[in-house]
Short mmCIF file of C-alpha atoms and ligand atoms in Angstrom, two decimals:
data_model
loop_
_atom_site.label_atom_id
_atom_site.label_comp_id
_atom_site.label_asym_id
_atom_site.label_seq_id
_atom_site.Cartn_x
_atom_site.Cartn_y
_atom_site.Cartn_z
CA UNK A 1 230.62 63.31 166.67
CA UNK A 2 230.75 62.36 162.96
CA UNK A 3 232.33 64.42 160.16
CA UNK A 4 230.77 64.62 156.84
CA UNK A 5 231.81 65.12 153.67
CA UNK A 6 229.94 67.64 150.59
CA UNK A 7 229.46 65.05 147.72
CA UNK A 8 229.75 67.93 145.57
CA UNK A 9 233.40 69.64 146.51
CA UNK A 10 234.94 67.42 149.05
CA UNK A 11 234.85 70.16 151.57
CA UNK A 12 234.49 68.20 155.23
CA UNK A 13 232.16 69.34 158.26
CA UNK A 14 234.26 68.65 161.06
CA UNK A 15 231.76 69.04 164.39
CA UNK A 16 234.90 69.45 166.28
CA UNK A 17 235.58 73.06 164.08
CA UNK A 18 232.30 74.32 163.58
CA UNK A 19 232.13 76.69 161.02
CA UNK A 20 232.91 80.31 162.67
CA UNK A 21 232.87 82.02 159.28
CA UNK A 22 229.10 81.24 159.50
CA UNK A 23 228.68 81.58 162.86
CA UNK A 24 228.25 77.84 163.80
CA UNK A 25 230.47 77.32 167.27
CA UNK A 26 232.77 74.44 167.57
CA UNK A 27 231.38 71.40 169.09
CA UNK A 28 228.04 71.78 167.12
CA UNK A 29 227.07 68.05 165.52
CA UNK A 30 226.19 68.06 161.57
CA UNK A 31 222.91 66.96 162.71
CA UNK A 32 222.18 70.33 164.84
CA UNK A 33 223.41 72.63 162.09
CA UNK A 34 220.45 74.57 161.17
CA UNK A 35 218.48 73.47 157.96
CA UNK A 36 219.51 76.15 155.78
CA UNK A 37 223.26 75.68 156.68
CA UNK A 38 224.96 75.56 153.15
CA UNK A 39 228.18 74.11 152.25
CA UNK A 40 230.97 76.90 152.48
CA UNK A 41 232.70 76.01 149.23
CA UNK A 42 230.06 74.78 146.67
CA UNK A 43 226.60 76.39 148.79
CA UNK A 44 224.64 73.35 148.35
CA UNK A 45 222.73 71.88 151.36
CA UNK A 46 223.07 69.55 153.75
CA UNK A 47 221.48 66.95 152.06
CA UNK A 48 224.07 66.34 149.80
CA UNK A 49 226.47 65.58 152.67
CA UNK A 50 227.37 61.92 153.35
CA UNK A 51 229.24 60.37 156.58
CA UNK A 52 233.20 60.70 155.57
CA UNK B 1 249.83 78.31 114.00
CA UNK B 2 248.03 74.81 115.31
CA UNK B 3 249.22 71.95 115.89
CA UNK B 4 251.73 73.76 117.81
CA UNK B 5 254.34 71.33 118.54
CA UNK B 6 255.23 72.20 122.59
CA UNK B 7 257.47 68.65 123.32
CA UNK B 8 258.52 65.85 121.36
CA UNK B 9 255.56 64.32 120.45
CA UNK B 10 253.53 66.47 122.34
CA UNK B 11 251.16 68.62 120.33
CA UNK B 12 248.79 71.63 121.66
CA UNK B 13 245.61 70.93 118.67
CA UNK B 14 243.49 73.42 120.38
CA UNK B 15 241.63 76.71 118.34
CA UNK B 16 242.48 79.74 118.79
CA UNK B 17 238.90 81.98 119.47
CA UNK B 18 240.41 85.24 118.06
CA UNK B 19 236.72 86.84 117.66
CA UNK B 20 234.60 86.29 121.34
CA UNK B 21 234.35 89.17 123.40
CA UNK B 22 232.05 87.86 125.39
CA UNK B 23 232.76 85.37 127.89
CA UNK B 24 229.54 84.65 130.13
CA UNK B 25 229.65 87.82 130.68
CA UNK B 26 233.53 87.99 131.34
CA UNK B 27 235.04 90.54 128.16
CA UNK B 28 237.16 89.05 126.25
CA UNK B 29 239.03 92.36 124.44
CA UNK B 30 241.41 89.88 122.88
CA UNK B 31 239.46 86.27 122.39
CA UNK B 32 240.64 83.31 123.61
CA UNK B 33 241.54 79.93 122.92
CA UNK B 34 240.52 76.32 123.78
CA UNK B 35 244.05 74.71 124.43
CA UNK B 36 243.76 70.82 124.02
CA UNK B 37 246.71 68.44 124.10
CA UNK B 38 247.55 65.60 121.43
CA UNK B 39 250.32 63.00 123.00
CA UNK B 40 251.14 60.60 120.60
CA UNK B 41 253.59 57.97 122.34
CA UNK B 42 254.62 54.23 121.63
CA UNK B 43 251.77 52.53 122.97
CA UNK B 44 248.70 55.26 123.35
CA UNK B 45 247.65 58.01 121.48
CA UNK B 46 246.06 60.55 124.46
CA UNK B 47 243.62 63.78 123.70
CA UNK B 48 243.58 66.06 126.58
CA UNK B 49 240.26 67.87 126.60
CA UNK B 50 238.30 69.48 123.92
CA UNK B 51 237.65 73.35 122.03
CA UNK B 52 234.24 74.76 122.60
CA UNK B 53 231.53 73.00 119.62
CA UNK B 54 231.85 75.36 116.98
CA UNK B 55 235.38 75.06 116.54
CA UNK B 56 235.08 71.32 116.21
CA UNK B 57 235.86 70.85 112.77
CA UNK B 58 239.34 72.56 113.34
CA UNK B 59 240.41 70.79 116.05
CA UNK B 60 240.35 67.82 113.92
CA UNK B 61 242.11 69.49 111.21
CA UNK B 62 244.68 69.97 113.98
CA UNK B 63 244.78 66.51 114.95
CA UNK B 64 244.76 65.19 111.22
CA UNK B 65 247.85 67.21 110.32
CA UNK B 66 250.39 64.99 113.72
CA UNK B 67 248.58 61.68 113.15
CA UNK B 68 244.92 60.39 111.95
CA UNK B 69 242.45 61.13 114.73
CA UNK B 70 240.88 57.64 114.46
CA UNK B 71 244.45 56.32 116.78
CA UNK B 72 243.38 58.45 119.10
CA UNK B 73 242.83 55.32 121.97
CA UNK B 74 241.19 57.68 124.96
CA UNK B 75 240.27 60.87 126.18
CA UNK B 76 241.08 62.96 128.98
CA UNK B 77 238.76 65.50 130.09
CA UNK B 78 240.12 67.77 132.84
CA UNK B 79 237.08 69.79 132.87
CA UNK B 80 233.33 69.09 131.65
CA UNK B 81 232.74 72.55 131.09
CA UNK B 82 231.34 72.85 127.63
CA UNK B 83 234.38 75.69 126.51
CA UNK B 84 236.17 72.26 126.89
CA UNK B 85 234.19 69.61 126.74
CA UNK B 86 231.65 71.30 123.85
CA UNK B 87 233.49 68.90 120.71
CA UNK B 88 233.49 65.66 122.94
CA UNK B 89 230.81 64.10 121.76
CA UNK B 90 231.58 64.72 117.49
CA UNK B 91 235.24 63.77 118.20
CA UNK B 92 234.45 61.05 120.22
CA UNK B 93 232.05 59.52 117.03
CA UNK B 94 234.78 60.41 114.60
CA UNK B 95 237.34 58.59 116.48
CA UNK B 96 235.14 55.44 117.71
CA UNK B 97 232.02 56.03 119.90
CA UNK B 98 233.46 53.63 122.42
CA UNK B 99 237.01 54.81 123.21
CA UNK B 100 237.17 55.53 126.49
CA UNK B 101 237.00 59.14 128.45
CA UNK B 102 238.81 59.10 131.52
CA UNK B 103 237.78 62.01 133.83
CA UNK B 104 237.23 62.71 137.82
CA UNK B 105 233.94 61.02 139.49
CA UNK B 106 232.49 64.58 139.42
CA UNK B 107 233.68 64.48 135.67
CA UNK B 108 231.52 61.49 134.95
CA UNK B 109 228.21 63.22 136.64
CA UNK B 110 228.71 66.65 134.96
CA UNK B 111 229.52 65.21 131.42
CA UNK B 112 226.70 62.79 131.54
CA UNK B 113 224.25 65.83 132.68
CA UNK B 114 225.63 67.92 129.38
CA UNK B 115 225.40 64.54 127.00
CA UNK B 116 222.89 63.13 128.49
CA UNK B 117 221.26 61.43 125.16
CA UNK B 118 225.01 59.69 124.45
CA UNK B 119 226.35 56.69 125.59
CA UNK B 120 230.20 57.64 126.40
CA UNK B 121 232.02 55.01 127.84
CA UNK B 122 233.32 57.12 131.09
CA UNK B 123 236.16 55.52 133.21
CA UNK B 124 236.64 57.52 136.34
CA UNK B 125 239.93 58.02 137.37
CA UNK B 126 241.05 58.27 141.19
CA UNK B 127 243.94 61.00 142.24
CA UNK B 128 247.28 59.56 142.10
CA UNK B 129 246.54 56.78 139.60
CA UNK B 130 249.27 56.30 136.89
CA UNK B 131 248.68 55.43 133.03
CA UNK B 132 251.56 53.92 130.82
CA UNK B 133 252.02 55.45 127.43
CA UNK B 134 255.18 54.08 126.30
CA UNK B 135 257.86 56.53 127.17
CA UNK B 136 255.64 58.69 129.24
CA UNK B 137 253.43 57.98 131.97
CA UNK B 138 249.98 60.10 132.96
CA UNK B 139 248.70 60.82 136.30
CA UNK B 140 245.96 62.77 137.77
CA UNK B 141 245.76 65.31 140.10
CA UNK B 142 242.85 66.09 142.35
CA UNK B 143 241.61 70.03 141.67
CA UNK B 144 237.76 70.07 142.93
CA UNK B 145 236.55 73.28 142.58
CA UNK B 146 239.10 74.65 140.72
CA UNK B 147 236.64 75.79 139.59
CA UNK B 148 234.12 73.30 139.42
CA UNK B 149 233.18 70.12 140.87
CA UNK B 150 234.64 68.29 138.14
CA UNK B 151 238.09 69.79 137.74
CA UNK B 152 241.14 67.84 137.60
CA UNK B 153 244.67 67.91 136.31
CA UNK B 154 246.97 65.84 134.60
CA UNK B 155 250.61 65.24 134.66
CA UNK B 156 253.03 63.80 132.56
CA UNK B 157 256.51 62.80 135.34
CA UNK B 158 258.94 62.35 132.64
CA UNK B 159 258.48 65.91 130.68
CA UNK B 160 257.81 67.23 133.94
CA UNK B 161 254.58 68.64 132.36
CA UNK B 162 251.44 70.12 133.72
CA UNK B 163 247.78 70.17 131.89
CA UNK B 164 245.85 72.62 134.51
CA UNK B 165 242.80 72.96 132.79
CA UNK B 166 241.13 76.53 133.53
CA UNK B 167 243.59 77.69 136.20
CA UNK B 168 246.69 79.44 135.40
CA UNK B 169 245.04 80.40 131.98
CA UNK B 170 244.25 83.81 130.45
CA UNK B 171 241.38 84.72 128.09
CA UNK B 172 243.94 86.03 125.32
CA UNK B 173 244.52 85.01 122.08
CA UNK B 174 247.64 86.13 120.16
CA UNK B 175 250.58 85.11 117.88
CA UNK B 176 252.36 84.12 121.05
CA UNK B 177 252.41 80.90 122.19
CA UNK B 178 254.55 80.76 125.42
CA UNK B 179 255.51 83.03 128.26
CA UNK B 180 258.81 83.89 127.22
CA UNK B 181 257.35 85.50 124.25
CA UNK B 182 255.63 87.67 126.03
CA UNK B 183 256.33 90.92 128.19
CA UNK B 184 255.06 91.44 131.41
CA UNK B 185 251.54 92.36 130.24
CA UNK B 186 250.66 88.68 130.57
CA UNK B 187 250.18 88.55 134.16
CA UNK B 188 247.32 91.55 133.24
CA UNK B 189 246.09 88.51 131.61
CA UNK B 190 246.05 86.08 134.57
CA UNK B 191 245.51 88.23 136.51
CA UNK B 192 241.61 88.90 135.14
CA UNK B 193 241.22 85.40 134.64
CA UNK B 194 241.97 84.65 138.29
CA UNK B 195 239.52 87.59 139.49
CA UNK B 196 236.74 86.49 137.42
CA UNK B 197 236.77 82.78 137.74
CA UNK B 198 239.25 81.52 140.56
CA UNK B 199 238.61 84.59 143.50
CA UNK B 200 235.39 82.38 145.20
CA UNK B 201 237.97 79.45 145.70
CA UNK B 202 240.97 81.11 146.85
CA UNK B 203 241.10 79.16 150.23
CA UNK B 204 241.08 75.89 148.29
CA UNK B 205 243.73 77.55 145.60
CA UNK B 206 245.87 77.72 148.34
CA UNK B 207 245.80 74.43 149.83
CA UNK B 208 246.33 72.61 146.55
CA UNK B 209 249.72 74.99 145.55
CA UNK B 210 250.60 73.32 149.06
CA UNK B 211 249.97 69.85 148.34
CA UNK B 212 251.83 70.50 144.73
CA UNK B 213 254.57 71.53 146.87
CA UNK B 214 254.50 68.66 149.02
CA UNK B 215 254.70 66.37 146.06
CA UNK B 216 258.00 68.02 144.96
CA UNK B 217 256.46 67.37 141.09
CA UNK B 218 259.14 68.47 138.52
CA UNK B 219 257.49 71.53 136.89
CA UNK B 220 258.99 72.16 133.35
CA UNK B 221 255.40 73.23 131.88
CA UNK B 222 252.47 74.55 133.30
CA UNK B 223 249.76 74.20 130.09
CA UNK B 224 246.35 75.84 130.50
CA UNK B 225 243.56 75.34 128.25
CA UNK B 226 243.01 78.90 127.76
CA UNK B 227 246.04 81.65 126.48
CA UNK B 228 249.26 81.52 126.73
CA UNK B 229 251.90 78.33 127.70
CA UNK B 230 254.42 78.59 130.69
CA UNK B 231 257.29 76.91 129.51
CA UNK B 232 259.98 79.51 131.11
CA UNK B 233 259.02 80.86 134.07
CA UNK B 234 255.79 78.55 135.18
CA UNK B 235 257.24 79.19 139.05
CA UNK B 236 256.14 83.08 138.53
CA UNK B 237 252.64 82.32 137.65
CA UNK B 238 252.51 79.62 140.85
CA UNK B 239 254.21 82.70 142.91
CA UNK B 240 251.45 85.11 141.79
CA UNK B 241 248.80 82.70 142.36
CA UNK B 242 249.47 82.56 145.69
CA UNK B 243 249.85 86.07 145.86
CA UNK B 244 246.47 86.33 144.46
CA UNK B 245 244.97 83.63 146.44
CA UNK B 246 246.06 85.42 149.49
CA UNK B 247 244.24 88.64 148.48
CA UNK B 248 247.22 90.79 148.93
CA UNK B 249 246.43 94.32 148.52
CA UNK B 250 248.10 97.50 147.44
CA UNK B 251 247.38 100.80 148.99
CA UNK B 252 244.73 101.50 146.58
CA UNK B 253 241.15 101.98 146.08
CA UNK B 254 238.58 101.73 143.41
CA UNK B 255 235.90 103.97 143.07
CA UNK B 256 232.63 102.58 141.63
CA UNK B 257 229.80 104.96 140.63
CA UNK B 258 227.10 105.71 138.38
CA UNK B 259 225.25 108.73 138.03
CA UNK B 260 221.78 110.49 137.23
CA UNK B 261 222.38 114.01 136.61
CA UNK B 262 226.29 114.05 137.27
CA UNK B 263 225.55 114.89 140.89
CA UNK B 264 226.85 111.62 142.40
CA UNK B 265 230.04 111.70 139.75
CA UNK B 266 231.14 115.31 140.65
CA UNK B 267 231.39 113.40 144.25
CA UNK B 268 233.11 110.78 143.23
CA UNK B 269 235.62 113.05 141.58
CA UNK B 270 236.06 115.28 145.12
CA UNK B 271 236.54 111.64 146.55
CA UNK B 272 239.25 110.56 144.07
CA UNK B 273 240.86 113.24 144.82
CA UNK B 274 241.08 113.31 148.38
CA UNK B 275 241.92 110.01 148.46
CA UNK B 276 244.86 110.82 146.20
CA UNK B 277 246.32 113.83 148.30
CA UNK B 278 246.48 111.11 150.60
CA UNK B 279 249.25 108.90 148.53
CA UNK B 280 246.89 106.43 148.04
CA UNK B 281 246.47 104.78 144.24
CA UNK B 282 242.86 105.36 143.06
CA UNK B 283 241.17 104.79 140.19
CA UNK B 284 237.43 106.10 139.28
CA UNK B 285 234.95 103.93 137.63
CA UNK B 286 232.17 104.97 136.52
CA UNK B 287 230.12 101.07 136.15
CA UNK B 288 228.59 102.60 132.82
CA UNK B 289 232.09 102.30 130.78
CA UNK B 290 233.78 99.98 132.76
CA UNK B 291 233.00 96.23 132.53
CA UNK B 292 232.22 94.24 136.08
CA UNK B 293 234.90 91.92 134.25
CA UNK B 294 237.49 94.80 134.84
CA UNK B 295 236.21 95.95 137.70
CA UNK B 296 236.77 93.16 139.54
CA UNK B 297 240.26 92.74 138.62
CA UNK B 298 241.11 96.14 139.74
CA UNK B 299 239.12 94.92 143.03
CA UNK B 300 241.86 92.28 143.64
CA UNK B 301 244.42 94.15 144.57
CA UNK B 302 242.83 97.28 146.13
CA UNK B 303 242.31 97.75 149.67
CA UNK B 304 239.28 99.22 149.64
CA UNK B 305 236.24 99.51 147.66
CA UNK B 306 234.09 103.05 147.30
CA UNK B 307 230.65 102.79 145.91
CA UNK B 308 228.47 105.59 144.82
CA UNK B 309 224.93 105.75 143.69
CA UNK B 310 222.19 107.86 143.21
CA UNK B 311 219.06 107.08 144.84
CA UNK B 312 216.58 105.94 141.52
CA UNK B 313 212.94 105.16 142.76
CA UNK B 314 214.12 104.38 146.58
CA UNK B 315 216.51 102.21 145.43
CA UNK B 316 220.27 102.34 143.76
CA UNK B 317 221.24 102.19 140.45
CA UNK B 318 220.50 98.92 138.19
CA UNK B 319 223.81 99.08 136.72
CA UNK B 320 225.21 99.09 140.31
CA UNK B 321 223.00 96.00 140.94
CA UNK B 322 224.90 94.12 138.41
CA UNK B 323 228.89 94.73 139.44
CA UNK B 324 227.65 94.26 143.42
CA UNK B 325 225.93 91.21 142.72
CA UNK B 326 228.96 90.23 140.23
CA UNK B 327 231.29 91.00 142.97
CA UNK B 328 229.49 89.43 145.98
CA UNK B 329 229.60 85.86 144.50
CA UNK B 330 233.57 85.67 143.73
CA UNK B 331 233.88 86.48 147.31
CA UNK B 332 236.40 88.55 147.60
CA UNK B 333 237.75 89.09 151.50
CA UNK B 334 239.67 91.62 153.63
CA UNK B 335 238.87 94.69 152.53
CA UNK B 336 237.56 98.12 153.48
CA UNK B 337 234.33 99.92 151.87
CA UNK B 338 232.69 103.15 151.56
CA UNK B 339 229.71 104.63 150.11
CA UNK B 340 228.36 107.97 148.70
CA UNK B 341 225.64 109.30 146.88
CA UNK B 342 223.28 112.07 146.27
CA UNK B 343 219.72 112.42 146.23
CA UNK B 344 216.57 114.24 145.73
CA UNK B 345 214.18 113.20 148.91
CA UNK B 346 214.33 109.72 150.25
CA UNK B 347 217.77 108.82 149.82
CA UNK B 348 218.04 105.19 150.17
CA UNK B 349 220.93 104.51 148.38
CA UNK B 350 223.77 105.01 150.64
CA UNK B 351 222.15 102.86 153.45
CA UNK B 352 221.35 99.99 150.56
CA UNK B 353 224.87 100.32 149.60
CA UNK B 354 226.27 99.75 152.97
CA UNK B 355 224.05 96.83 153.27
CA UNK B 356 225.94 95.40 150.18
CA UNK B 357 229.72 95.97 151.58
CA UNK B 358 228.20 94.71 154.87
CA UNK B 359 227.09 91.14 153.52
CA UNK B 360 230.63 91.25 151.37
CA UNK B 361 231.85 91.31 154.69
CA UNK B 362 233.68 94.47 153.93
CA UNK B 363 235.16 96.82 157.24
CA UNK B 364 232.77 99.89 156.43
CA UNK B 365 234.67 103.09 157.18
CA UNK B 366 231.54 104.51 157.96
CA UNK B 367 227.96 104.71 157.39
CA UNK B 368 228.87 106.79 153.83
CA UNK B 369 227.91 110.02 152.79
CA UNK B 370 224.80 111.95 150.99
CA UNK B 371 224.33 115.20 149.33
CA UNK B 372 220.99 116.40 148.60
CA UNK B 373 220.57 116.86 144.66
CA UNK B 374 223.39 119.09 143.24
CA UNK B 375 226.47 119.03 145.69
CA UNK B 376 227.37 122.52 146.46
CA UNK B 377 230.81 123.71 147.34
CA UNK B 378 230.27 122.97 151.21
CA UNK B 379 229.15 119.32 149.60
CA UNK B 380 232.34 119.12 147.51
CA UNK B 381 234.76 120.06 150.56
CA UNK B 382 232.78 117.32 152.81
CA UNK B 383 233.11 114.89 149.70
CA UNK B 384 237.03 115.41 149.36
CA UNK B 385 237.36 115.09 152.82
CA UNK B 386 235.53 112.12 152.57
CA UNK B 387 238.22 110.97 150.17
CA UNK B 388 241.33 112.13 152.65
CA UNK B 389 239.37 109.99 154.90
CA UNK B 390 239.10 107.03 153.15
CA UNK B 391 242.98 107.54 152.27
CA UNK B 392 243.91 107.94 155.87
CA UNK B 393 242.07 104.52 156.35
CA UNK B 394 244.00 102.10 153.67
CA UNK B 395 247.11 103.68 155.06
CA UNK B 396 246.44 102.89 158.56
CA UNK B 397 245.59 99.36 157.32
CA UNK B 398 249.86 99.39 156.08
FE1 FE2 C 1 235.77 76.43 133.30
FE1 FE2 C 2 237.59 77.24 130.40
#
């Protein structure tokens, strides 16, 4: 699974980490996070998240 | 007094805001200033950032009084917000239209959103790259989101000198310069500053005082563009940073209230002073007097946070609206919360309000407590026991 990166702040969705604080379980691929999954750091959308 | 000479040939040409007291909504009791750095070396003349538009005309008094502004040969801009970045576009047609403004990629897209009818010549600089000056050499430090998208430092190796743009500033203007000239009130200072516009980024605040550390960079000078310089101690403002950044808390809790017809303050009085039979450091706040500014600087160290509110047409207080709403976006984590209120027939507020710590992410002590219109003394008892309560909490927290 692929990790992507928020063109905005830099922060990186790593599949392999999930993103517990917002209840998405390890192992979950960027392209199943839900639609209105928002970036942690900045709280943009997925859309502005590129392959790293 | 400006220039204010801070190396050899290193010149802080930034205004001094003595008058603002309003900062976006952040009080400023004592101004501020727009730091902005003029290196004049062998081969480049360098300005580090801007002062906020209005103050344009002085900052090039500044630089006309160390050298004429027109050998200025680039710009740095650390920061495109417009406190900083406001006199770019004057200064950079002063100077030449086309000298060069070197910022971070995110630097490039913010600046050309806020000037977006001049043509700046932008060069986007990469982490880690190194400039020649002569004697001196720059280089640029990655600091996304510290505290926007754009944010960068830069370092001179050879003074062993620091420009860190918003962070490690305070919104204080004074005769003082420097830290040594100052008592220990300063870090009151920082402290706000780091509440108000560094809290939602703590997590990243700590990762980059790590990577500083890993890159074993001779610190001699911290310089902010806001407040005062760290030229003595610039270690104890990286120490309290990470203090800060870590949300370590005190045994202590604020109490935030409003009030209709003093009901919901005479609880919050019973409550202070339960809480303070316990040992526990307290301080009441009624949201009418106190800014959300302050408020959420006495947040930052508390352990817990006590809310109270009236119930006002089924809902709670505007004014509480405002400092939870203020408070929810700089994220602040790990701490406890309680809520209280009285009311006349519905009584909404308490549940509302534990809805609020409850997206903060706040440990609620319990679902709160109500007293219906004018507490009586059974309702005062049950309101300092309430306090004793939330006491016994923070300390069992230790
Ligand atoms: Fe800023
Ligand atoms: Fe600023």
């Amino acid at each position: 699974m692929k990790k992507y990166e928020c063109s905005i702040c830099g922060y990186v969705y790593d599949p392999e980490e999930g993103d517990t604080e917002n209840d998405i379980k390890p192992g979950t691929a960027f392209e199943d996070l839900p639609d209105e999954w928002l970036c942690p750091i900045c709280g943009v959308g997925k859309s502005e998240f590129e392959e790293a | 007094m400006r220039p204010l000479k801070i190396a050899e040939g290193i010149y802080d040409v930034g205004v001094k805001d003595w008058n603002i007291r309003d900062f976006h909504g952040y009080s400023t009791y004592m101004g501020t200033s727009y730091n902005a750095f003029l290196i004049v070396d062998d081969d480049k003349v360098v300005l580090i950032d801007t002062v906020k538009e209005p103050f344009t005309d002085q900052l090039m008094e500044n630089i006309q009084k160390v050298i004429d502004p027109k050998k200025i040969d680039f710009i740095v801009s650390n920061h495109a917000e417009m406190d900083h970045s406001g006199a770019l576009p004057k200064i950079l047609h002063r100077i030449g239209a086309d000298k060069p403004v070197y910022c971070s990629k995110m630097g490039e897209r913010a600046l050309s959103a806020h000037f977006n009818t001049k043509k700046i010549n932008y060069q986007v600089v990469k982490p880690g790259t190194e400039m020649k000056l002569g004697k001196r050499t720059l280089s640029f430090i990655e600091a996304r989101m510290l505290h926007w998208p754009d944010s960068m430092f830069t370092y001179i190796k050879e003074d062993g000198i620091l420009f860190s743009s918003d962070a490690f500033g305070q919104h204080y203007a004074s005769h003082e310069n420097f830290d040594d000239e100052m008592g220990e009130g300063l870090f009151e200072h920082a402290k706000k500053y780091f509440a108000n516009i560094l809290l939602p980024f703590a997590p990243r605040i700590l990762k980059l005082l790590e990577s500083v550390e890993a890159m074993d960079l001779t610190l001699n000078m911290i310089c902010p563009d806001h407040g005062i310089l760290w030229r003595k101690h610039p270690e104890k403002i990286i120490q309290r940073y990470g203090e800060w950044a870590r949300q370590e808390t005190r045994e202590k809790a604020i109490v935030i209230y409003d009030t209709m017809w003093n009901s919901t303050e005479k609880m919050a009085k019973e409550i202070v002073d339960g809480i303070s039979y316990t040992g526990v450091e307290v301080i009441p706040m009624s949201v009418r007097n106190w800014h959300r500014s302050d408020v959420v600087t006495e947040l930052l160290d508390a352990k817990a946070l006590v809310v109270g509110s009236p119930t006002l047409n089924n809902g709670i207080f505007p004014t509480l609206c405002d400092v939870l709403s203020y408070i929810k976006g700089l994220k602040p984590c790990g701490k406890l919360g309680a809520a209280f209120g009285s009311y006349g027939w519905s009584g909404e507020a308490v549940k509302i309000l534990n809805k609020e710590l409850d997206i903060m992410g706040f440990e609620r002590i319990d679902d709160g407590l109500r007293a219906l219109y004018v507490p009586d003394e059974k309702a005062l008892t049950e309101a300092y026991g309430y306090g004793v309560r939330i006491g016994k909490a923070i300390k069992s927290q230790g």
